[in-house]
Every structure is written in C-alpha cells, then in structure tokens.
PDB file of C-alpha atoms in Angstrom:
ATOM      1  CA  UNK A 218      -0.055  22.260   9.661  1.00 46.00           C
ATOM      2  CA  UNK A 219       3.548  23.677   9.234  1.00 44.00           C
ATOM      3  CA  UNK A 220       4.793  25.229   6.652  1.00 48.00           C
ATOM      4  CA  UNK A 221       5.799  21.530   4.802  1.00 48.00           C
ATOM      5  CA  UNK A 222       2.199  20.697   5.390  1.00 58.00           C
ATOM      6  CA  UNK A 223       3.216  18.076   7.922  1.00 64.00           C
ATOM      7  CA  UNK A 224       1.945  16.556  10.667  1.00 71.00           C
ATOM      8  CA  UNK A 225       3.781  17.386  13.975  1.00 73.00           C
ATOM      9  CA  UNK A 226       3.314  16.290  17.367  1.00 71.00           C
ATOM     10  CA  UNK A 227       1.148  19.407  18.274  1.00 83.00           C
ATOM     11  CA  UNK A 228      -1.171  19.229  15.057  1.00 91.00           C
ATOM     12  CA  UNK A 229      -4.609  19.348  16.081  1.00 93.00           C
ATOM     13  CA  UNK A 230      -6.327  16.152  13.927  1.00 96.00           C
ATOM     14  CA  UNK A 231     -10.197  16.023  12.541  1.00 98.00           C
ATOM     15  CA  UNK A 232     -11.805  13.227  10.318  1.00 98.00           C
ATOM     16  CA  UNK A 233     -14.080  13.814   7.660  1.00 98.00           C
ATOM     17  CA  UNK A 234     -15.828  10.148   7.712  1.00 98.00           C
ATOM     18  CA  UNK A 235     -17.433   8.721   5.106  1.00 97.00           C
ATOM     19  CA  UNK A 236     -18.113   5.711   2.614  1.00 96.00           C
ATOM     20  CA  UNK A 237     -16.371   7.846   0.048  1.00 95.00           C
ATOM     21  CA  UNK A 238     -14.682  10.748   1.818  1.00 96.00           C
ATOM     22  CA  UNK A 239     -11.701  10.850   0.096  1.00 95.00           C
ATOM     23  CA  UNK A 240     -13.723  11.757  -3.011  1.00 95.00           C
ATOM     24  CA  UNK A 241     -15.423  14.967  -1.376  1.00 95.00           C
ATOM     25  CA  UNK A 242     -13.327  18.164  -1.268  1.00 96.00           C
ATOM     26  CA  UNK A 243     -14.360  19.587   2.121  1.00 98.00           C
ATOM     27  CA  UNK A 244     -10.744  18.382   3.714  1.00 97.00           C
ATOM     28  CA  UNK A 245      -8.866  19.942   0.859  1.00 98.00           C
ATOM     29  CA  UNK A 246     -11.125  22.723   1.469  1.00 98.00           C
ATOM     30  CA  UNK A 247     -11.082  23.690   5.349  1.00 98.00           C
ATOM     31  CA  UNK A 248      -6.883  22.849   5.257  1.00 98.00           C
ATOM     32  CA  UNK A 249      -6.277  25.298   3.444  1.00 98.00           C
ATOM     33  CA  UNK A 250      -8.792  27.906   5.328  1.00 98.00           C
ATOM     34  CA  UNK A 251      -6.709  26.401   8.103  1.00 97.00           C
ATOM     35  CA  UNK A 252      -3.240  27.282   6.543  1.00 95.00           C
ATOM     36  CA  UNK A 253      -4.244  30.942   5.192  1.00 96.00           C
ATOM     37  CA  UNK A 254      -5.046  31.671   9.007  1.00 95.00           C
ATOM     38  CA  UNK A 255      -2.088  30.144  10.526  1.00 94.00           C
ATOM     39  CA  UNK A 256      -3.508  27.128  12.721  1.00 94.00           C
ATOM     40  CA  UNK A 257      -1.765  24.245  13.325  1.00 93.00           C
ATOM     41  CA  UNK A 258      -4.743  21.694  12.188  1.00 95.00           C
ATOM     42  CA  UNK A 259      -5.944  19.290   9.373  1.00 96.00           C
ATOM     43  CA  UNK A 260      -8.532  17.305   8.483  1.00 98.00           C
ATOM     44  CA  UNK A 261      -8.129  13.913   7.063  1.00 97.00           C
ATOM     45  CA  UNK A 262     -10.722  12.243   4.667  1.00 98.00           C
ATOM     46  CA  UNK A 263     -11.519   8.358   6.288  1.00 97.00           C
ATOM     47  CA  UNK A 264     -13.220   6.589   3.953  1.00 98.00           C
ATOM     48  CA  UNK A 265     -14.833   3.919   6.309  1.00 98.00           C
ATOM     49  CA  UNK A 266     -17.379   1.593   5.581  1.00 97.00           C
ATOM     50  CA  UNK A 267     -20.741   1.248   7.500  1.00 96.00           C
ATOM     51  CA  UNK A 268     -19.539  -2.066   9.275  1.00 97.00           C
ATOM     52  CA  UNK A 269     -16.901  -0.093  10.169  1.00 97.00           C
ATOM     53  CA  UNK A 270     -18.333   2.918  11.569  1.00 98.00           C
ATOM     54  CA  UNK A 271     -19.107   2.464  15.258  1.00 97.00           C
ATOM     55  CA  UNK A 272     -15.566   0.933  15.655  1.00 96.00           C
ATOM     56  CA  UNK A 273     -14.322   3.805  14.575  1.00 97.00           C
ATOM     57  CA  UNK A 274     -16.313   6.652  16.246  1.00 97.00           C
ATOM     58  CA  UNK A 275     -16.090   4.835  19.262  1.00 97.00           C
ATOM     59  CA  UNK A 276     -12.309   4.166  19.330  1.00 96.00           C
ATOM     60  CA  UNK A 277     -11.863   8.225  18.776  1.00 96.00           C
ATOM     61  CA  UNK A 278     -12.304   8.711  22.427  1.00 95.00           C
ATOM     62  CA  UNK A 279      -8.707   7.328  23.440  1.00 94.00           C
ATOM     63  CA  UNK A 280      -7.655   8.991  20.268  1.00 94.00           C
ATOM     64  CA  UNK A 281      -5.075  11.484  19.288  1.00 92.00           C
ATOM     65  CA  UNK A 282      -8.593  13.115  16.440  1.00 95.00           C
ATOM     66  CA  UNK A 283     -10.655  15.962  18.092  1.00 96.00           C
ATOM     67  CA  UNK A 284     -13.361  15.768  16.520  1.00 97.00           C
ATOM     68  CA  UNK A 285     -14.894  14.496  13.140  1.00 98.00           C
ATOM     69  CA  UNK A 286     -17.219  15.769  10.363  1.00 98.00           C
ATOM     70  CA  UNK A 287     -19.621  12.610   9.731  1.00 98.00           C
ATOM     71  CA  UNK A 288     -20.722  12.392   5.869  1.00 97.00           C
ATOM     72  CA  UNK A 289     -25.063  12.566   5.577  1.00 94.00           C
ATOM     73  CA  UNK A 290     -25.137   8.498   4.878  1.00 95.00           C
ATOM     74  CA  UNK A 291     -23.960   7.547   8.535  1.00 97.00           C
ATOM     75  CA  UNK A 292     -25.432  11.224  10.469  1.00 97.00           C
ATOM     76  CA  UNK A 293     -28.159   8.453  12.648  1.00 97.00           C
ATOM     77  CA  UNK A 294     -25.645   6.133  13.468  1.00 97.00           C
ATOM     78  CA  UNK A 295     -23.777   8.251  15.872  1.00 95.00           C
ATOM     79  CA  UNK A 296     -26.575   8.568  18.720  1.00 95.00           C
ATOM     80  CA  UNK A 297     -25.498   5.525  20.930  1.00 95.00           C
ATOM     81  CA  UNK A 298     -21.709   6.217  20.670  1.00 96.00           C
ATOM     82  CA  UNK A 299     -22.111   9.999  21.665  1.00 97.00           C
ATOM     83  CA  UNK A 300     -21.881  11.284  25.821  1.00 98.00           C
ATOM     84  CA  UNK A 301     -23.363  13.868  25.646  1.00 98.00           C
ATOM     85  CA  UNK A 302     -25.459  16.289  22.402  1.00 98.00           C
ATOM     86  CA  UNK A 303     -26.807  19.378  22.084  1.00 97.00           C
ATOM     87  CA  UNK A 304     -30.773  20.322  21.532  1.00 96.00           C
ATOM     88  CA  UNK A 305     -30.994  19.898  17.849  1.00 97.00           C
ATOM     89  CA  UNK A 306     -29.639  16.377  18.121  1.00 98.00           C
ATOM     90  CA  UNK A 307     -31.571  15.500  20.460  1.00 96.00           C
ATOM     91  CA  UNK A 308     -34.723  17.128  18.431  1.00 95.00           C
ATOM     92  CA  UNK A 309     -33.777  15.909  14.948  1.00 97.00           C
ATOM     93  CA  UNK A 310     -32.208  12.438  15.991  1.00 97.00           C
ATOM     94  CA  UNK A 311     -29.057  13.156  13.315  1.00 98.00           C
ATOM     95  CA  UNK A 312     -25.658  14.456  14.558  1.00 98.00           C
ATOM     96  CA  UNK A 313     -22.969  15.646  11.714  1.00 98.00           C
ATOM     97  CA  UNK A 314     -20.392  16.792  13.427  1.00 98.00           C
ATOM     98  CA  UNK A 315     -18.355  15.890  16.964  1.00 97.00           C
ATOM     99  CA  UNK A 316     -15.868  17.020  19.317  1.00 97.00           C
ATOM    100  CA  UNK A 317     -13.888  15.067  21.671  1.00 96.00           C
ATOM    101  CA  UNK A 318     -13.577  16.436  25.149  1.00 95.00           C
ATOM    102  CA  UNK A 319     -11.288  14.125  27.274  1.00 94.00           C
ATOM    103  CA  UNK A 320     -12.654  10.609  26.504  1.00 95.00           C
ATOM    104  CA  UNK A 321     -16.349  12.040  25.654  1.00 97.00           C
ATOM    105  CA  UNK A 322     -17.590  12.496  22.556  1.00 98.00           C
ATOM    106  CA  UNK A 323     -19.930  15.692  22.181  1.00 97.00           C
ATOM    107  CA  UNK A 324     -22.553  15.835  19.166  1.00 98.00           C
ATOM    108  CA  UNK A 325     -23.600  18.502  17.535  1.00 98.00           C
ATOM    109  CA  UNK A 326     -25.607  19.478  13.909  1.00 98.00           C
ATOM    110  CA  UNK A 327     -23.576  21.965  11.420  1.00 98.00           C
ATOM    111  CA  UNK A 328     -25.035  21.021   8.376  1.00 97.00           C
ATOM    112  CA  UNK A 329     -27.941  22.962   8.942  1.00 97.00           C
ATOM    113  CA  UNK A 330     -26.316  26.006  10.267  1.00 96.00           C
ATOM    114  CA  UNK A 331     -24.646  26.515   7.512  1.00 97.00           C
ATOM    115  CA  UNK A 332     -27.531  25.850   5.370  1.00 97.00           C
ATOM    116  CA  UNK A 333     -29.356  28.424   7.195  1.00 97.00           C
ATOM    117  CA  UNK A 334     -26.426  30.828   6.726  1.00 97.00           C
ATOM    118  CA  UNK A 335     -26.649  30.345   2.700  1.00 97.00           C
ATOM    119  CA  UNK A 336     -30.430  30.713   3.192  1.00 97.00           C
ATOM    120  CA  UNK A 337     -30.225  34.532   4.472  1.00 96.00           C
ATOM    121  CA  UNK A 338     -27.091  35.501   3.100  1.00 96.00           C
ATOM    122  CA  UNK A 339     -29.091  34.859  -0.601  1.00 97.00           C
ATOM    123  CA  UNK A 340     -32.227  36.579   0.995  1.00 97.00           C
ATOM    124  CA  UNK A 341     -34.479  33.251   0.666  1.00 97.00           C
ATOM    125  CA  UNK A 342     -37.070  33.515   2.659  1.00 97.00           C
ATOM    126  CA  UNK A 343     -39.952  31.802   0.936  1.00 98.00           C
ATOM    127  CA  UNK A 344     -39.356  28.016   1.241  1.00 98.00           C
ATOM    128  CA  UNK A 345     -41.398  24.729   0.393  1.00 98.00           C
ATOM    129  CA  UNK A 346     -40.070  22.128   1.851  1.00 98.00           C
ATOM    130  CA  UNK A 347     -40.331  18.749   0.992  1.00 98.00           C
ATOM    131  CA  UNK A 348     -40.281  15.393   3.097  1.00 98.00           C
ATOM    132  CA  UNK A 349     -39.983  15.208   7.269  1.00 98.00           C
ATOM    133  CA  UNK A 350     -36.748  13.305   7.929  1.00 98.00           C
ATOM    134  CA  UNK A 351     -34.167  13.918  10.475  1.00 97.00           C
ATOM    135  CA  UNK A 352     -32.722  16.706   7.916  1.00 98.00           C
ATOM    136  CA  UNK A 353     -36.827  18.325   8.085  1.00 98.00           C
ATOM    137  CA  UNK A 354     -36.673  18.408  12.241  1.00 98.00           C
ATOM    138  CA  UNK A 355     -33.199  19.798  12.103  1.00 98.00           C
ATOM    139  CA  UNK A 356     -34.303  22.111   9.616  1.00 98.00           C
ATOM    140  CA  UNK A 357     -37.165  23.486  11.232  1.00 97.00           C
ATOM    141  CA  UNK A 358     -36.126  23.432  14.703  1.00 95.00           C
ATOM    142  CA  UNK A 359     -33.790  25.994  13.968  1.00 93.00           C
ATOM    143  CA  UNK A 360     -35.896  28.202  10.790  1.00 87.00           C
ATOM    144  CA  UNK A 361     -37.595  30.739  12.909  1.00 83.00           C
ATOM    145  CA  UNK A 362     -37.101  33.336  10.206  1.00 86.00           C
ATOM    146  CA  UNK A 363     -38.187  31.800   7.221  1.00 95.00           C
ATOM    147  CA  UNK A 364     -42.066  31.059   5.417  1.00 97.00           C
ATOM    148  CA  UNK A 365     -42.243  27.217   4.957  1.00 98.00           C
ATOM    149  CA  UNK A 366     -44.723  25.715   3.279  1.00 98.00           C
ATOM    150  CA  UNK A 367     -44.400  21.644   3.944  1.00 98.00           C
ATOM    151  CA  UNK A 368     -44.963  19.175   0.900  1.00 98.00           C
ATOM    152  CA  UNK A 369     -45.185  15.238   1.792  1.00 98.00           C
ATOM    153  CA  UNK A 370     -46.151  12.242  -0.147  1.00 97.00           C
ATOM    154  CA  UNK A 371     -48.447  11.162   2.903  1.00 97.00           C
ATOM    155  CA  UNK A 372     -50.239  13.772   4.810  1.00 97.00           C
ATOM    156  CA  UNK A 373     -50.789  12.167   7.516  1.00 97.00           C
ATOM    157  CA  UNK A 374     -47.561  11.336   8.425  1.00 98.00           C
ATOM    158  CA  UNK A 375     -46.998  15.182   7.369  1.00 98.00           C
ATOM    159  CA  UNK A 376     -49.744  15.903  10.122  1.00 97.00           C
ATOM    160  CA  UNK A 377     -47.888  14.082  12.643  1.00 97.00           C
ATOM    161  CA  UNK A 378     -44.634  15.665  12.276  1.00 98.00           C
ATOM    162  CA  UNK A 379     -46.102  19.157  12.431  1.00 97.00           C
ATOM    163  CA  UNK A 380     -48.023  18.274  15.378  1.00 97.00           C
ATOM    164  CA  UNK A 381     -44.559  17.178  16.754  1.00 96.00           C
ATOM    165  CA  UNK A 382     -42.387  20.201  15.764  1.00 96.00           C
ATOM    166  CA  UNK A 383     -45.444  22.451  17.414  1.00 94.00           C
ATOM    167  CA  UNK A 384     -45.833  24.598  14.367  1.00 94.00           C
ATOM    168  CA  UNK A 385     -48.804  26.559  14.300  1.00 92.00           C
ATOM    169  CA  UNK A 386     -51.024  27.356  11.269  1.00 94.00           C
ATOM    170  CA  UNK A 387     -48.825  25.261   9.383  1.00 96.00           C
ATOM    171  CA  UNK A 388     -49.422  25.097   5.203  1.00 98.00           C
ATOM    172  CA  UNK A 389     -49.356  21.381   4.499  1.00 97.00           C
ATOM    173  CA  UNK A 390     -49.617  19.884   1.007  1.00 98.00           C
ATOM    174  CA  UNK A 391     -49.566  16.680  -0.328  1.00 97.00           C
ATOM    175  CA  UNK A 392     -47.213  15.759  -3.308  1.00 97.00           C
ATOM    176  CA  UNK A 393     -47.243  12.437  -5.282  1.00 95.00           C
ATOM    177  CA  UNK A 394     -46.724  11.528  -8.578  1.00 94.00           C
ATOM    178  CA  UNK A 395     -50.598  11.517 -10.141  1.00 90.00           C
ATOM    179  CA  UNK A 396     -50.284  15.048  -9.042  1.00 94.00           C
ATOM    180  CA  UNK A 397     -48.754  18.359 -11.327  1.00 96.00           C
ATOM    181  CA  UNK A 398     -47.401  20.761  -8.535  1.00 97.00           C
ATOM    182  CA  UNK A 399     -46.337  24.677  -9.200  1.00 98.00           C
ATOM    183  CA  UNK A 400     -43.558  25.243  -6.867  1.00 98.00           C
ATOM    184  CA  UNK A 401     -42.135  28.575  -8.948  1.00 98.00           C
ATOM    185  CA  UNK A 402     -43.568  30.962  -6.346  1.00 98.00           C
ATOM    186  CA  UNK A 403     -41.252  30.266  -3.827  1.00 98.00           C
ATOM    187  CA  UNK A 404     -37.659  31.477  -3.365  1.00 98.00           C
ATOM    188  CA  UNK A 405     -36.084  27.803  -2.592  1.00 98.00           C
ATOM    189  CA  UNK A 406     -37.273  24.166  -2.671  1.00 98.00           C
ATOM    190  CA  UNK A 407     -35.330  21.942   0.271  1.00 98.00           C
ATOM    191  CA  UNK A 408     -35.785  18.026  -0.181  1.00 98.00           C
ATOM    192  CA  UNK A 409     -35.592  16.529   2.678  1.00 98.00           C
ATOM    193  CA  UNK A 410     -37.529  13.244   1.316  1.00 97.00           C
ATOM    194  CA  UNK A 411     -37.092   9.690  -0.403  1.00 94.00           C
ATOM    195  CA  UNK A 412     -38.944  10.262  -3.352  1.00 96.00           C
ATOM    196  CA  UNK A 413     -37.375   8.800  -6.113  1.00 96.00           C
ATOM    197  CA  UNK A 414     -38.610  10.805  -8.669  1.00 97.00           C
ATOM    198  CA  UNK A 415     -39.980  14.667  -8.444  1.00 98.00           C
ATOM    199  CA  UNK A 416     -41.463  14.804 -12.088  1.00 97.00           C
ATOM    200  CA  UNK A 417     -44.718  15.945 -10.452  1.00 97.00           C
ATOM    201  CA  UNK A 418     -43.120  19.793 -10.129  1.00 98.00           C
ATOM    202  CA  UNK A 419     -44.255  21.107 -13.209  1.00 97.00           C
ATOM    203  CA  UNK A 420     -42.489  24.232 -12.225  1.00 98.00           C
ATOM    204  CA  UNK A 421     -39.760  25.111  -9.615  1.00 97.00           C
ATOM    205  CA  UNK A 422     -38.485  27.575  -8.091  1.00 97.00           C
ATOM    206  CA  UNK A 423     -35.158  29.225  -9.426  1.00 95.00           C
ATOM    207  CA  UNK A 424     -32.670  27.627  -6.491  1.00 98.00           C
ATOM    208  CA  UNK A 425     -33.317  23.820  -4.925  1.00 98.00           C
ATOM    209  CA  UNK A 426     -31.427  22.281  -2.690  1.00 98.00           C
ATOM    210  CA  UNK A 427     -31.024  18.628  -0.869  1.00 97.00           C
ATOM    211  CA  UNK A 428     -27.284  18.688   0.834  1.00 94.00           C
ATOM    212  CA  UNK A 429     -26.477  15.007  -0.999  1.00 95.00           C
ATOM    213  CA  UNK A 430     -23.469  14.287  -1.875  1.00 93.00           C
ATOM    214  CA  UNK A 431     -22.424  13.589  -5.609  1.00 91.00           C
ATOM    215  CA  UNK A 432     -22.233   9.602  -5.023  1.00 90.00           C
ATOM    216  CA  UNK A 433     -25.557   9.794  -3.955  1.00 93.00           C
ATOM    217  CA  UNK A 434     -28.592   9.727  -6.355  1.00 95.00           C
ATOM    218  CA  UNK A 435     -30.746  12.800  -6.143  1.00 97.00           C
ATOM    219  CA  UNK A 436     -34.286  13.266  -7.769  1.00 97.00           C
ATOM    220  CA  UNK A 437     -34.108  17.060  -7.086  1.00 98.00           C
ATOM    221  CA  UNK A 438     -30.844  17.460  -9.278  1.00 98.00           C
ATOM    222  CA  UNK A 439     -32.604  15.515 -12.227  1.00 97.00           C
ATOM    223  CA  UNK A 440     -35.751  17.263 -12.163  1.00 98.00           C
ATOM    224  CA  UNK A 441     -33.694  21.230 -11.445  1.00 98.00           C
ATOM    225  CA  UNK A 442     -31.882  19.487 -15.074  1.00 97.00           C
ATOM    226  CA  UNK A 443     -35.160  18.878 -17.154  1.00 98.00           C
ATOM    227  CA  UNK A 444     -36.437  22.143 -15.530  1.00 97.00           C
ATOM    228  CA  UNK A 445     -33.593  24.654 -15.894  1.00 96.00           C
ATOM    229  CA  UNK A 446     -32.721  25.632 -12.508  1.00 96.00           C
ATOM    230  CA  UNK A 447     -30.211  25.876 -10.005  1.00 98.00           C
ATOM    231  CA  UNK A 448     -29.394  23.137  -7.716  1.00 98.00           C
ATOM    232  CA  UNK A 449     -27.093  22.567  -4.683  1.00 98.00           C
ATOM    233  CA  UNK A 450     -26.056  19.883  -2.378  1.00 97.00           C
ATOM    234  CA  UNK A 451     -23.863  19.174  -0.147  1.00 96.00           C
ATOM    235  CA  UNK A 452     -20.478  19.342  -3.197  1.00 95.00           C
ATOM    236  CA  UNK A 453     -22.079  22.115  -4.300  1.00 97.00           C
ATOM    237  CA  UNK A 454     -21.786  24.041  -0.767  1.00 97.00           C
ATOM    238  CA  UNK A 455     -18.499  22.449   0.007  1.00 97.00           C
ATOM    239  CA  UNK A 456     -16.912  26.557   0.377  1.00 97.00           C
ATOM    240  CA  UNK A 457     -19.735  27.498   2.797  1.00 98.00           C
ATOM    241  CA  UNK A 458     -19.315  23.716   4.894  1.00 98.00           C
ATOM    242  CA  UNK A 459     -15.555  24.252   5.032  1.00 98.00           C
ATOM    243  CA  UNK A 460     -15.890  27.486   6.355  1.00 98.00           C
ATOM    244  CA  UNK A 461     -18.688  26.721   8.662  1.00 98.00           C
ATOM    245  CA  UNK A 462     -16.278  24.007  10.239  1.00 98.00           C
ATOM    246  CA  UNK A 463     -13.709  26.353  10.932  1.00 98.00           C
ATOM    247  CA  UNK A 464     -15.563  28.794  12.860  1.00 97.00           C
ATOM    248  CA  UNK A 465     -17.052  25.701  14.353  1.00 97.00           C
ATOM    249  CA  UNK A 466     -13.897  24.173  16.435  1.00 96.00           C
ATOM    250  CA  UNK A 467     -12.810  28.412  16.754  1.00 94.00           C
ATOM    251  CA  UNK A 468     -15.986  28.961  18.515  1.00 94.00           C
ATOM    252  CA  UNK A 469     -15.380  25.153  20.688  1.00 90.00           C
ATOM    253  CA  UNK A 470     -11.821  27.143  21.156  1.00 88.00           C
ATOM    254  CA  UNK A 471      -9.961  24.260  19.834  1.00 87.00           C
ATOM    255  CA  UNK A 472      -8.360  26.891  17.352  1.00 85.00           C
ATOM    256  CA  UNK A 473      -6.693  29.506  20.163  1.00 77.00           C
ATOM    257  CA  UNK A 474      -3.072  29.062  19.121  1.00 61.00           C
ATOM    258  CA  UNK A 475      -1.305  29.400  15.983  1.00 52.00           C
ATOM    259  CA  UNK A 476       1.776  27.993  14.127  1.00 50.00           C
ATOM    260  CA  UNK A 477       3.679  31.003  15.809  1.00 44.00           C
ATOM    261  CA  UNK A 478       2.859  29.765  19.325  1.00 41.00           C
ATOM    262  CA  UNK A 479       4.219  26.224  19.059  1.00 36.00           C
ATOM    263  CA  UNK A 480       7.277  25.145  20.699  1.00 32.00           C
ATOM    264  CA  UNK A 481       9.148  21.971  19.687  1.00 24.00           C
TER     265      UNK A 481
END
C-alpha cells in the first residue's frame, strides 16, 4: 500500500474469503500491520458464497492474489483445488490459509498456530478439549507441549480418533447432556465439537475458546455467559490472527521489499 492507501501495479494482493468477510476485521487489521512496517500489500475481504467458492479458489491460480486467508465455514472445501499441502493438512483434512506459487496453489493451517501461540504466551497448559473434528486433528497434531484431556459426546468415536492421532495413555471422557461435568480444574476448554448446547458444564474453566466467528452460533460463548467466564473465538483473536498472517507470507518471503524499494 502507498502512502494514499492505493493499489499500484506492484501491490502484493491477499483475500480474506468468506460468506461474510467483509464483516470480520482481520483485513482492516493485518493492513495496517502492513502499513506501520512499510510493505507494499493488502488484503481484501471477498465475501463469496459457498456456490461460489471453488470458482473462485480455483481461478486464483492465473490471478494477480497471492494467497488467501479462507474463513472456518469453507476450511474442507479447499482440498481438491490445492497442488500441493503441508503435513497438518494433510493430517487434519482442513486448510485455512494459501499461497500461490506460479499457477499452484500451496495449503497450509495458521489458525492453529496462532492458537497455539495464545496458548503459551498465557501459560495454558492444562486443556480439555472437546469434540474430534478437523479443528481436534489440527489441534493435536501440533500440541506436543500441552496436558489434554479429550471430552466427546460418543466415546467410541472418541476411541477411534485417539487410536488415529497415536496418542498414548490418552484421558478420554464422555460428555452429554444427562451428564453434570466439572471442567474448572483446567486452565482452558477448546470446542472443537457440534454440540448445540454445553449446559452439562456445571463449572468451567476461567478461559474457553472455539475460533467461530461472530455470525456463527456458538454453545461455548452461551454457556462461558451463564457461567461467568472468558471466552474467545476467532473475532475475539482477530490481533493475534492478523499478526500471525503477517509473519506468515514474511516467513513464505513474499514480504522482502518495502514501499522504499519500488520503482514506478
């Protein structure tokens, strides 16, 4: 971006894509992390719709957009448009975030990274985690420093994804509604399930967290509510994402010149 925050030939371009992107302030957010350091780059909210999507993804690779954030309702529809992935989207089966080298598209998870990040950096190492979606195996895959406990409606498909993830000696516990669970002993609660209501935690611990975004409906901000405690998702860490995508295209080095380089 220049100093009229204009686009010029040399801008580098990212899309945050989304049903409702537009309404999220991650853009806002990294553009200006982008400005107070000088780089010649913005990201532009797409509000897209899901019939929409692959058309668009796809059509990035003879595109003038680098790369793309991908908003958590459309993070497994990416997998068949993507050349190439790392590991953890390869483990997990969800990919967040993308870079486009030449006319490939390269996947990648950041969500969780960042997530991670915001775990240590608020010394939370106690967790009970709830549900085994794509979020769980992303989650996990990468949580080698942290005490999990692992809550699931139905054990057995709890078993399962345990016995997948090879995790050894794994605490597994069953949650449903008949039940009255005590989850105040740990440091943080991460839902990564479906549940539509969590008003079996009769008590919770003091931070919760389930990275949806504020159009979507969330049973672990309604219970943290009723129970007086903290809750975050994915607006409420919209500092640490925005930062976490900068250093994300610096580290891919799509971020090595500045507005002082450029030459018109």
């Amino acid at each position: 971006m220049n100093n009229a925050n204009e686009i010029s030939h040399q801008t580098k371009l990212y899309g945050f894509i989304g049903e409702f992107a537009g309404q999220c302030s991650v853009s806002a957010k990294l553009n200006k992390i982008l400005k107070t350091n000088n780089k010649d780059a913005m990201m532009i909210p797409m509000n897209i719709r899901e019939d929409d999507f692959y058309f668009t993804v796809a059509n990035m690779k003879k595109s003038h957009v680098n790369g793309a954030l991908i908003s958590n309702e459309y993070v497994l529809n990416l997998l068949d448009i993507l050349d190439d992935s790392t590991e953890i989207v390869k483990q997990s089966g969800m990919c967040d975030i993308l870079v486009r080298d030449g006319e490939k598209l390269i996947g990648d998870v950041l969500s969780i990274n960042v997530l991670n990040k915001f775990i240590k950096k608020n010394n939370l190492n106690k967790i009970a985690m709830i549900g085994v979606n794509h979020y769980a195996k992303a989650f996990v895959s990468t949580a080698n420093d942290f005490e999990i406990s692992f809550y699931n409606e139905n054990l057995e498909e709890l078993m399962s994804f345990v016995e997948k993830m090879n995790i050894k000696d794994a605490d597994i516990n069953r949650i449903v509604d008949s039940m009255q669970v005590d989850l105040s002993r740990y440091d943080l609660i991460l839902d990564f399930s479906d549940l539509a209501s969590l008003d079996m935690i009769s008590k919770i611990s003091s931070i919760s967290i389930d990275m949806k975004t504020k159009k979507q409906f969330s049973s672990l901000k309604q219970r943290t509510k009723e129970l007086d405690s903290i809750y975050y998702g994915f607006d409420e860490l919209v500092n640490e994402m925005s930062e976490g995508i900068f250093e994300y295209f610096k580290d891919k080095k799509h971020l090595d010149y500045d507005k002082s380089d450029m030459r018109f």
